[in-house]
Amino acid sequence: MRMTLEEGRWKINERLILAAGFLLRFLYVLFSTIYERQYDIGAIDLTAEHTVSGGHLAYIQYLYQNGHLPDVDPTTVYQFHHPPFHYIVSAVWLRLASVFIREPRALEESLQVIPLICSLAVLTVLLKIVRQCGLRGRGGRIALSVFAFHPSLILLSGSVNNDGMGLLFTVLCIYEMIAWIKAWSQEAAYNGGSGQLAGNDKTSGKRQSWKHIVLLAVYLGFGIMTKQSVAELAFPIGIIFAAEFFRTVYEECRAESRHEEPAGQSKPEMITNTVRGGRFRSTGLLLAQYAIFLLISIPAAMWFYIRNYIRYRMPLVWVYTLPEDSWQYVGNVPVQYRFLMPKPSDLMDNIRHFQIGCGYNVWMQIFRTSVLGEWDMAGTAKWIKLLAVVLMLLGAVLGVTAFLCMIAVLFRVVFSKEKAAEGSYGSVKENIKEIRSMGRAYVCRKIWVFLLLVYLVNMVFYLRFAYDYPQECSMNFRYITVTLVTPALALGAVIVQPDCKWNNRLQSFISRAAGVLLALFCAASFLMTIVWCFIK
């Protein structure tokens, strides 16, 4: 099929945005060392014999020099409790790179190749998610620009810990789950409402649904083998699986009752007779897919945790904690100031002096660390501090705007009385007919429910983590980087056409204002990346 002019422009625009995102990541890694703007890395020295020390770099060095997992209790060595896949890949990379790189310091710096590759792959997968959600034109450009220019994703491109690879497996799981929802919906779609499954679509849907659920299981298993927090995805995935199972059972019972429903037969009798008659074909297929998913994902995800429990009695969920006399401890701050608004006097003092503070407040920490990480700006020029404050404010306003758009999607799609399509994702025109108010940004209700669940579950776990471990470092945005996905997609979906009933001028004003806000944010992010690369 020949590409239309509009589709051609979209392809060019997405490639330009993607190229800009790639360039920023290359620049950041090229001009940043493995010790700049990192987290809990410890140290690495390939010129010396290894001693068991702590940190992510020490973990990599141990595997590189010994070729096996540490023979020590992971709870006694700093950061050695993390699952090993990222560190194994990094150690293998060092072994391969050592064939070509003889200088030890250069070899150590080459470790950033792994997070760089992961960062580029994350951006590529996010583009695929944008496409899967049906965002085209301006809506797609908005969502993709957030992903390409957001500082937290740029910082991850040079982070030698397991955050980048963990995020890669997370977005891969999201992509495959969306693809599975679409493939399974195609397989179970009714042909013209007659109760019969479409033949060709059903066959292709079965093949695709098997492919996507196997890949989903692999990515989830390896994701949990990379970073423990990836396991949080199991909750939204499980909820969607359960809902799809009960929906499939109900639909097959209803389809059977339309063909043959003896007089006086109750619903329980109808279900019993349907099961005995072997007519739950789609349900059986669904259960088979779930079984394969569990057989693949559970061993890959749990072997390391079970090993440590058997050998060292390490709990399956174990977190390193800082002492209460740490300078980061905020447990003595009242809960309302930590999880609601910061102290008014502190807030006014920061506004008066145009500073970044109130580190005990979870929302202030989200706004700050999402764009600046834990970057220590002591000794930097005043104009750089000013740029940092402006970037944080722009990020906060953009974040709140995207959150409101997400709420709008929740009510316009999830709670809408209009019935969402349960069939295949056909042409864009067919999708537009299902929910006209979403216009070109229409996506299936089930996919939005999944995306919203991903956001909600991650935020709940994050807030619980911040409460249980009251340290400033526990509130870092890097623990919930995946929560960028749903608000960015909602921003692209809603801003393009907020509501077909709105006044056209008001709608145009909101859309342009959001575009200007995003452009300023991207420009400030670009300037901050240049500062990190060339000015420090």
Coordinates of C-alpha atoms in Angstrom, one line a residue:
M1 CA 0.0 0.0 0.0
R2 CA 1.3 3.4 -1.0
M3 CA 2.2 5.7 1.9
T4 CA 0.1 8.9 2.1
L5 CA 1.7 12.3 2.4
E6 CA 0.6 12.7 6.0
E7 CA 2.1 9.3 6.9
G8 CA 5.3 10.2 5.1
R9 CA 5.6 13.4 7.2
W10 CA 5.0 11.5 10.4
K11 CA 7.7 9.0 9.5
I12 CA 10.2 11.8 8.8
N13 CA 9.2 13.6 12.0
E14 CA 9.6 10.5 14.2
R15 CA 12.9 9.7 12.7
L16 CA 14.2 13.2 13.4
I17 CA 13.0 13.1 17.0
L18 CA 14.5 9.6 17.4
A19 CA 17.8 10.8 15.9
A20 CA 17.9 13.8 18.3
G21 CA 17.3 11.4 21.2
F22 CA 20.1 9.1 20.0
L23 CA 22.5 12.0 19.6
L24 CA 21.9 13.4 23.1
R25 CA 22.6 9.9 24.6
F26 CA 25.7 9.4 22.5
L27 CA 27.0 12.9 23.6
Y28 CA 26.2 12.2 27.2
V29 CA 28.0 8.9 27.3
L30 CA 31.0 10.2 25.2
F31 CA 31.7 13.1 27.6
S32 CA 30.8 11.5 31.0
T33 CA 32.8 9.1 33.0
I34 CA 31.6 6.0 34.9
Y35 CA 32.0 8.0 38.1
E36 CA 29.8 11.1 37.2
R37 CA 26.1 11.3 38.2
Q38 CA 26.0 7.6 39.2
Y39 CA 24.3 5.7 42.0
D40 CA 26.0 3.3 44.6
I41 CA 28.7 2.3 42.1
G42 CA 31.7 1.8 44.5
A43 CA 34.9 1.5 42.4
I44 CA 36.6 -0.7 39.9
D45 CA 40.3 -1.3 39.4
L46 CA 41.2 -3.8 36.8
T47 CA 45.0 -3.3 37.4
A48 CA 44.7 -4.8 41.0
E49 CA 43.8 -8.1 42.4
H50 CA 40.1 -8.1 43.3
T51 CA 39.1 -7.8 46.9
V52 CA 35.4 -8.2 47.9
S53 CA 34.3 -4.6 48.2
G54 CA 30.9 -3.1 47.6
G55 CA 29.1 -1.3 44.8
H56 CA 27.9 -2.0 41.3
L57 CA 31.3 -1.7 39.7
A58 CA 32.8 -4.1 42.3
Y59 CA 30.0 -6.6 41.5
I60 CA 31.0 -6.4 37.8
Q61 CA 34.7 -6.8 38.6
Y62 CA 34.1 -9.8 40.7
L63 CA 32.3 -11.6 37.9
Y64 CA 34.9 -10.5 35.4
Q65 CA 37.8 -11.8 37.3
N66 CA 36.3 -14.9 39.0
G67 CA 33.8 -16.1 36.4
H68 CA 31.1 -17.1 38.9
L69 CA 28.6 -15.6 41.3
P70 CA 30.0 -14.3 44.6
D71 CA 30.6 -16.9 47.2
V72 CA 29.6 -14.6 50.0
D73 CA 26.4 -13.7 51.7
P74 CA 24.9 -11.0 49.5
T75 CA 23.5 -9.1 52.5
T76 CA 27.0 -8.6 53.8
V77 CA 28.4 -6.8 50.7
Y78 CA 27.0 -3.5 49.5
Q79 CA 24.8 -4.0 46.4
F80 CA 25.7 -7.7 45.9
H81 CA 22.1 -8.6 46.7
H82 CA 20.9 -7.5 43.3
P83 CA 20.0 -10.2 40.7
P84 CA 23.0 -10.8 38.4
F85 CA 21.9 -10.6 34.8
H86 CA 23.1 -7.0 34.2
Y87 CA 26.4 -7.6 35.9
I88 CA 26.9 -10.9 34.0
V89 CA 26.4 -9.1 30.7
S90 CA 28.7 -6.3 31.7
A91 CA 31.4 -8.8 32.8
V92 CA 31.1 -10.6 29.5
W93 CA 31.4 -7.3 27.7
L94 CA 34.6 -6.5 29.6
R95 CA 36.0 -9.9 28.6
L96 CA 35.2 -9.3 24.9
A97 CA 36.4 -5.7 24.9
S98 CA 39.7 -6.6 26.5
V99 CA 40.7 -8.3 23.3
F100 CA 40.7 -4.9 21.6
I101 CA 41.2 -2.5 24.5
R102 CA 44.5 -3.0 26.4
E103 CA 44.5 0.2 28.5
P104 CA 42.7 -0.6 31.8
R105 CA 41.1 2.8 32.3
A106 CA 39.7 2.8 28.8
L107 CA 38.4 -0.7 29.4
E108 CA 36.7 0.3 32.5
E109 CA 35.1 3.3 30.8
S110 CA 33.8 1.0 28.1
L111 CA 31.3 -0.3 30.6
Q112 CA 29.0 2.6 29.5
V113 CA 28.4 0.8 26.2
I114 CA 25.9 -1.6 27.9
P115 CA 23.7 1.1 29.4
L116 CA 24.0 3.2 26.2
I117 CA 22.7 0.2 24.1
C118 CA 19.9 -0.3 26.6
S119 CA 19.0 3.4 26.4
L120 CA 18.8 3.4 22.7
A121 CA 16.8 0.2 22.7
V122 CA 14.4 1.7 25.3
L123 CA 13.7 4.7 23.0
T124 CA 13.1 2.4 20.1
V125 CA 10.7 0.2 22.0
L126 CA 8.9 3.3 23.3
L127 CA 8.4 4.4 19.7
K128 CA 6.8 1.0 19.0
I129 CA 4.5 1.5 22.0
V130 CA 3.5 4.9 20.6
R131 CA 2.6 3.2 17.3
Q132 CA 0.8 0.3 19.0
C133 CA -1.4 2.8 20.8
G134 CA -2.4 4.3 17.5
L135 CA -0.8 7.8 18.1
R136 CA 0.0 9.4 14.9
G137 CA 0.7 13.0 13.8
R138 CA 1.0 15.6 16.5
G139 CA 0.0 13.2 19.3
G140 CA 2.7 10.8 18.4
R141 CA 5.3 13.6 18.2
I142 CA 4.3 14.8 21.6
A143 CA 4.7 11.4 23.3
L144 CA 7.9 10.6 21.4
S145 CA 9.5 14.0 22.2
V146 CA 8.9 13.4 26.0
F147 CA 10.7 10.1 25.7
A148 CA 13.5 11.4 23.5
F149 CA 14.3 14.5 25.6
H150 CA 13.4 13.6 29.2
P151 CA 16.6 14.0 31.3
S152 CA 15.9 10.9 33.4
L153 CA 16.2 8.7 30.3
I154 CA 19.3 10.5 29.1
L155 CA 21.0 10.0 32.5
L156 CA 20.2 6.3 32.3
S157 CA 22.3 6.0 29.1
G158 CA 25.5 6.4 31.1
S159 CA 24.4 4.8 34.4
V160 CA 26.5 1.6 34.9
N161 CA 24.1 0.1 37.5
N162 CA 21.2 -2.1 36.6
D163 CA 18.6 0.7 36.2
G164 CA 18.9 1.0 32.4
M165 CA 18.6 -2.7 31.6
G166 CA 15.8 -3.1 34.1
L167 CA 13.9 -0.3 32.3
L168 CA 14.5 -2.0 28.9
F169 CA 12.9 -5.2 30.0
T170 CA 10.1 -3.3 31.6
V171 CA 9.2 -1.4 28.4
L172 CA 9.6 -4.6 26.4
C173 CA 7.1 -6.3 28.7
I174 CA 4.7 -3.4 28.2
Y175 CA 5.0 -3.6 24.4
E176 CA 4.5 -7.3 24.3
M177 CA 1.5 -7.1 26.7
I178 CA -0.1 -4.5 24.5
A179 CA 0.6 -6.7 21.4
W180 CA -0.8 -9.7 23.1
I181 CA -4.0 -7.9 24.1
K182 CA -4.5 -6.9 20.4
A183 CA -3.7 -10.3 19.1
W184 CA -5.9 -12.1 21.6
S185 CA -8.8 -9.7 20.9
Q186 CA -8.4 -10.4 17.2
E187 CA -8.5 -14.2 17.9
A188 CA -11.6 -13.9 20.0
A189 CA -13.4 -11.2 17.9
Y190 CA -16.9 -11.8 16.8
N191 CA -17.7 -11.6 13.1
G192 CA -20.4 -9.0 12.6
G193 CA -21.9 -9.8 16.1
S194 CA -23.1 -13.2 14.9
G195 CA -21.2 -15.1 17.6
Q196 CA -18.9 -16.7 15.1
L197 CA -15.2 -16.2 15.2
A198 CA -13.5 -14.8 12.1
G199 CA -11.6 -17.6 10.4
N200 CA -8.5 -16.0 9.0
D201 CA -8.2 -13.4 11.7
K202 CA -8.6 -16.1 14.3
T203 CA -5.8 -18.2 12.9
S204 CA -3.4 -15.3 12.6
G205 CA -4.5 -14.1 16.0
K206 CA -3.6 -17.4 17.6
R207 CA -0.1 -17.5 16.1
Q208 CA 0.5 -13.9 17.2
S209 CA -0.9 -14.3 20.7
W210 CA 1.4 -17.3 21.3
K211 CA 4.4 -15.4 20.1
H212 CA 3.7 -12.4 22.2
I213 CA 2.9 -14.3 25.4
V214 CA 6.2 -16.3 25.1
L215 CA 8.2 -13.1 24.6
L216 CA 6.4 -11.5 27.5
A217 CA 7.3 -14.4 29.7
V218 CA 11.0 -14.2 28.6
Y219 CA 11.2 -10.5 29.1
L220 CA 9.5 -10.6 32.5
G221 CA 11.7 -13.4 33.7
F222 CA 15.0 -11.8 32.5
G223 CA 13.7 -8.4 33.8
I224 CA 13.3 -9.8 37.4
M225 CA 16.7 -11.5 36.9
T226 CA 18.0 -8.0 36.3
K227 CA 16.2 -5.8 38.8
Q228 CA 13.8 -6.9 41.5
S229 CA 11.4 -4.0 41.0
V230 CA 10.5 -5.3 37.5
A231 CA 8.4 -7.9 39.4
E232 CA 5.9 -5.1 40.0
L233 CA 4.7 -5.6 36.4
A234 CA 3.3 -9.0 37.4
F235 CA 0.4 -7.3 39.1
P236 CA -1.1 -5.4 36.1
I237 CA -0.3 -8.3 33.9
G238 CA -2.0 -10.7 36.2
I239 CA -5.1 -8.4 36.5
I240 CA -5.4 -8.2 32.7
F241 CA -5.0 -12.0 32.4
A242 CA -7.7 -12.7 35.0
A243 CA -10.1 -10.2 33.5
E244 CA -9.5 -11.7 30.0
F245 CA -10.1 -15.2 31.3
F246 CA -13.4 -14.3 32.9
R247 CA -14.5 -12.3 29.9
T248 CA -13.7 -15.2 27.6
V249 CA -15.6 -17.7 29.7
Y250 CA -18.6 -15.4 29.8
E251 CA -18.5 -14.7 26.0
E252 CA -18.3 -18.4 25.2
C253 CA -21.2 -19.2 27.5
R254 CA -23.2 -16.4 26.0
A255 CA -22.4 -17.6 22.4
E256 CA -23.4 -21.1 23.3
S257 CA -26.7 -20.0 24.8
R258 CA -27.6 -18.2 21.6
H259 CA -27.3 -21.4 19.6
E260 CA -28.9 -23.8 22.1
E261 CA -30.6 -22.8 25.3
P262 CA -33.1 -25.4 26.5
A263 CA -36.2 -24.1 28.2
G264 CA -35.9 -23.7 31.9
Q265 CA -32.1 -24.0 32.0
S266 CA -30.4 -21.8 34.6
K267 CA -27.1 -20.1 34.0
P268 CA -25.1 -22.5 36.2
E269 CA -26.6 -25.5 34.3
M270 CA -25.8 -23.7 31.0
I271 CA -22.1 -23.3 32.0
T272 CA -21.9 -26.9 33.2
N273 CA -23.3 -28.3 30.0
T274 CA -21.0 -26.1 27.9
V275 CA -17.9 -27.4 29.8
R276 CA -19.0 -31.0 29.5
G277 CA -19.6 -30.5 25.8
G278 CA -16.0 -29.4 25.3
R279 CA -17.0 -26.1 23.8
F280 CA -14.6 -23.9 25.8
R281 CA -12.1 -23.8 23.0
S282 CA -10.9 -20.2 23.5
T283 CA -10.8 -20.7 27.3
G284 CA -8.7 -23.8 26.9
L285 CA -6.3 -22.0 24.6
L286 CA -6.1 -19.1 27.1
L287 CA -5.3 -21.4 30.0
A288 CA -2.6 -23.1 27.9
Q289 CA -1.0 -19.8 27.2
Y290 CA -1.0 -18.9 30.8
A291 CA 0.6 -22.2 31.7
I292 CA 3.4 -21.6 29.2
F293 CA 3.8 -18.1 30.5
L294 CA 4.3 -19.3 34.1
L295 CA 6.6 -22.2 33.1
I296 CA 9.0 -19.8 31.3
S297 CA 8.9 -16.7 33.5
I298 CA 9.0 -18.2 37.0
P299 CA 12.2 -20.2 36.7
A300 CA 14.1 -17.4 35.0
A301 CA 12.8 -14.8 37.5
M302 CA 13.2 -16.8 40.8
W303 CA 16.3 -19.0 40.6
F304 CA 18.7 -16.4 42.0
Y305 CA 16.4 -15.5 44.9
I306 CA 15.8 -19.1 45.8
R307 CA 19.5 -19.8 45.6
N308 CA 20.3 -17.1 48.1
Y309 CA 17.5 -18.2 50.4
I310 CA 18.7 -21.8 50.4
R311 CA 22.4 -20.9 50.8
Y312 CA 22.3 -17.8 53.0
R313 CA 18.7 -17.6 54.3
M314 CA 18.4 -14.3 52.5
P315 CA 14.7 -13.2 52.4
L316 CA 13.2 -13.3 48.9
V317 CA 12.6 -9.5 49.2
W318 CA 15.6 -7.8 50.9
V319 CA 16.6 -4.2 50.7
Y320 CA 19.8 -2.5 51.9
T321 CA 18.9 0.1 54.5
L322 CA 20.9 3.1 55.7
P323 CA 21.2 3.8 59.4
E324 CA 19.0 6.4 61.1
D325 CA 21.9 8.6 61.8
S326 CA 22.4 9.1 58.0
W327 CA 22.2 12.6 56.8
Q328 CA 19.5 11.4 54.4
Y329 CA 17.2 10.1 57.1
V330 CA 13.8 11.9 57.1
G331 CA 11.8 9.6 59.4
N332 CA 11.7 12.3 62.0
V333 CA 9.7 14.6 59.6
P334 CA 5.9 14.5 60.1
V335 CA 4.2 12.3 57.6
Q336 CA 2.0 15.1 56.2
Y337 CA 5.1 17.1 55.3
R338 CA 6.7 14.1 53.6
F339 CA 3.7 12.9 51.5
L340 CA 1.6 16.0 51.1
M341 CA 2.9 19.6 51.0
P342 CA 6.3 20.5 52.4
K343 CA 6.5 22.9 55.4
P344 CA 5.2 26.3 54.2
S345 CA 8.2 28.1 55.7
D346 CA 10.7 25.8 53.9
L347 CA 8.8 26.2 50.6
M348 CA 8.6 30.0 50.8
D349 CA 12.3 30.1 51.7
N350 CA 13.2 28.1 48.6
I351 CA 11.0 30.2 46.3
R352 CA 12.4 33.4 47.8
H353 CA 16.0 32.3 47.1
F354 CA 15.1 30.4 43.9
Q355 CA 16.6 27.2 45.2
I356 CA 15.9 23.5 45.1
G357 CA 15.1 22.1 48.5
C358 CA 12.6 20.3 50.7
G359 CA 14.3 17.0 50.2
Y360 CA 12.1 15.3 52.8
N361 CA 9.0 15.7 50.6
V362 CA 8.3 12.9 48.1
W363 CA 6.8 15.2 45.4
M364 CA 9.6 17.7 45.5
Q365 CA 12.1 14.8 45.2
I366 CA 10.2 13.4 42.2
F367 CA 10.2 16.8 40.5
R368 CA 13.9 17.3 41.3
T369 CA 15.4 13.8 40.7
S370 CA 13.3 13.2 37.6
V371 CA 15.3 15.9 35.7
L372 CA 18.5 16.3 37.7
G373 CA 19.0 13.0 39.4
E374 CA 21.1 13.4 42.6
W375 CA 23.5 15.8 40.9
D376 CA 25.5 17.8 43.4
M377 CA 25.5 21.4 42.1
A378 CA 27.8 22.7 44.7
G379 CA 30.4 25.0 43.1
T380 CA 28.5 25.3 39.8
A381 CA 27.9 28.7 38.2
K382 CA 24.8 30.7 39.1
W383 CA 23.4 30.5 35.6
I384 CA 23.6 26.7 35.7
K385 CA 21.7 26.6 39.0
L386 CA 19.1 28.9 37.4
L387 CA 18.9 26.6 34.4
A388 CA 18.4 23.6 36.8
V389 CA 15.6 25.4 38.6
V390 CA 13.9 26.4 35.4
L391 CA 14.2 22.8 34.1
M392 CA 12.7 21.4 37.3
L393 CA 9.8 23.9 37.2
L394 CA 9.1 23.1 33.5
G395 CA 9.3 19.4 34.3
A396 CA 6.9 19.8 37.2
V397 CA 4.3 21.8 35.1
L398 CA 4.6 19.3 32.2
G399 CA 4.3 16.4 34.7
V400 CA 1.1 17.8 36.3
T401 CA -0.3 18.5 32.8
A402 CA 0.4 14.9 31.7
F403 CA -1.1 13.6 34.9
L404 CA -4.3 15.6 34.3
C405 CA -4.4 14.2 30.7
M406 CA -4.1 10.7 32.2
I407 CA -7.1 11.4 34.4
A408 CA -9.0 12.6 31.4
V409 CA -8.2 9.4 29.6
L410 CA -9.4 7.5 32.6
F411 CA -12.8 9.1 32.5
R412 CA -13.2 9.4 28.7
V413 CA -12.1 5.9 27.8
V414 CA -12.1 3.6 30.8
F415 CA -15.3 4.9 32.5
S416 CA -16.9 5.9 29.2
K417 CA -20.4 4.5 28.5
E418 CA -19.3 4.0 24.9
K419 CA -18.3 0.4 24.2
A420 CA -14.7 0.0 23.2
A421 CA -13.8 -2.3 20.3
E422 CA -13.1 -5.8 21.3
G423 CA -12.1 -6.9 17.9
S424 CA -9.0 -6.4 15.8
Y425 CA -7.2 -3.1 15.4
G426 CA -8.1 -2.4 11.8
S427 CA -7.6 0.8 10.0
V428 CA -7.4 4.1 11.8
K429 CA -10.8 5.1 10.4
E430 CA -12.4 2.0 12.1
N431 CA -10.8 2.9 15.4
I432 CA -12.0 6.5 15.2
K433 CA -15.6 5.3 14.9
E434 CA -15.4 3.5 18.2
I435 CA -14.6 6.5 20.4
R436 CA -15.1 9.7 18.4
S437 CA -14.0 12.0 21.3
M438 CA -10.5 10.5 21.2
G439 CA -10.2 11.2 17.5
R440 CA -6.9 10.0 16.0
A441 CA -5.5 9.2 19.4
Y442 CA -8.0 6.3 20.0
V443 CA -6.7 3.2 21.6
C444 CA -8.5 0.2 22.9
R445 CA -10.0 0.4 26.4
K446 CA -8.2 -2.7 27.6
I447 CA -4.8 -1.3 26.6
W448 CA -5.5 1.9 28.5
V449 CA -6.6 0.0 31.6
F450 CA -3.3 -1.9 31.4
L451 CA -1.2 1.3 31.0
L452 CA -3.1 3.0 33.9
L453 CA -2.6 -0.1 36.1
V454 CA 1.2 0.0 35.3
Y455 CA 1.3 3.6 36.5
L456 CA -0.9 3.0 39.6
V457 CA 0.9 -0.2 40.8
N458 CA 4.4 1.4 40.4
M459 CA 3.3 4.5 42.3
V460 CA 1.8 2.5 45.1
F461 CA 4.9 0.4 45.5
Y462 CA 7.1 3.6 45.3
L463 CA 5.2 5.4 48.0
R464 CA 5.2 2.4 50.2
F465 CA 8.9 2.0 49.7
A466 CA 9.5 5.7 50.6
Y467 CA 7.4 5.3 53.7
D468 CA 9.1 2.0 54.9
Y469 CA 12.6 3.3 54.2
P470 CA 12.6 7.0 55.1
Q471 CA 15.7 8.2 53.4
E472 CA 16.1 10.9 50.7
C473 CA 17.6 8.3 48.3
S474 CA 14.5 6.1 48.6
M475 CA 12.5 8.8 46.9
N476 CA 14.6 9.0 43.7
F477 CA 12.6 9.1 40.5
R478 CA 14.8 6.3 39.0
Y479 CA 12.8 3.8 40.9
I480 CA 9.6 4.7 38.9
T481 CA 11.0 5.8 35.6
V482 CA 8.5 3.6 33.9
T483 CA 5.7 5.9 35.1
L484 CA 6.8 8.3 32.3
V485 CA 5.1 6.0 29.8
T486 CA 1.4 6.3 30.6
P487 CA 1.3 10.1 31.2
A488 CA 3.3 10.8 28.0
L489 CA 0.9 8.7 25.9
A490 CA -2.1 10.4 27.6
L491 CA -0.6 13.8 26.9
G492 CA -0.3 12.9 23.2
A493 CA -3.8 11.4 23.1
V494 CA -5.7 14.2 24.9
I495 CA -3.9 17.4 23.7
V496 CA -4.5 16.6 20.1
Q497 CA -8.3 16.6 20.5
P498 CA -9.3 17.0 24.2
D499 CA -13.0 16.9 23.6
C500 CA -15.0 17.2 20.4
K501 CA -17.6 19.3 22.2
W502 CA -15.1 22.0 23.2
N503 CA -14.9 25.4 21.6
N504 CA -12.4 25.2 18.7
R505 CA -10.5 28.3 19.8
L506 CA -10.2 27.0 23.4
Q507 CA -9.1 23.6 22.1
S508 CA -6.5 25.2 19.8
F509 CA -5.2 27.4 22.7
I510 CA -4.8 24.4 25.0
S511 CA -3.1 22.4 22.3
R512 CA -0.7 25.2 21.4
A513 CA 0.1 26.0 25.0
A514 CA 1.0 22.4 25.7
G515 CA 3.2 22.3 22.6
V516 CA 5.0 25.5 23.7
L517 CA 5.5 24.0 27.2
L518 CA 6.9 20.8 25.8
A519 CA 9.2 22.7 23.4
L520 CA 10.6 24.8 26.3
F521 CA 11.1 21.6 28.4
C522 CA 13.0 19.9 25.5
A523 CA 15.2 23.0 25.0
A524 CA 16.0 23.2 28.7
S525 CA 16.8 19.5 28.7
F526 CA 19.1 19.9 25.7
L527 CA 20.9 22.7 27.4
M528 CA 21.3 20.8 30.6
T529 CA 22.8 17.8 28.7
I530 CA 25.3 20.2 27.1
V531 CA 26.2 21.4 30.6
W532 CA 26.7 17.9 31.8
C533 CA 28.9 17.1 28.7
F534 CA 31.1 20.1 28.3
I535 CA 30.8 22.4 31.4
K536 CA 30.3 19.9 34.2

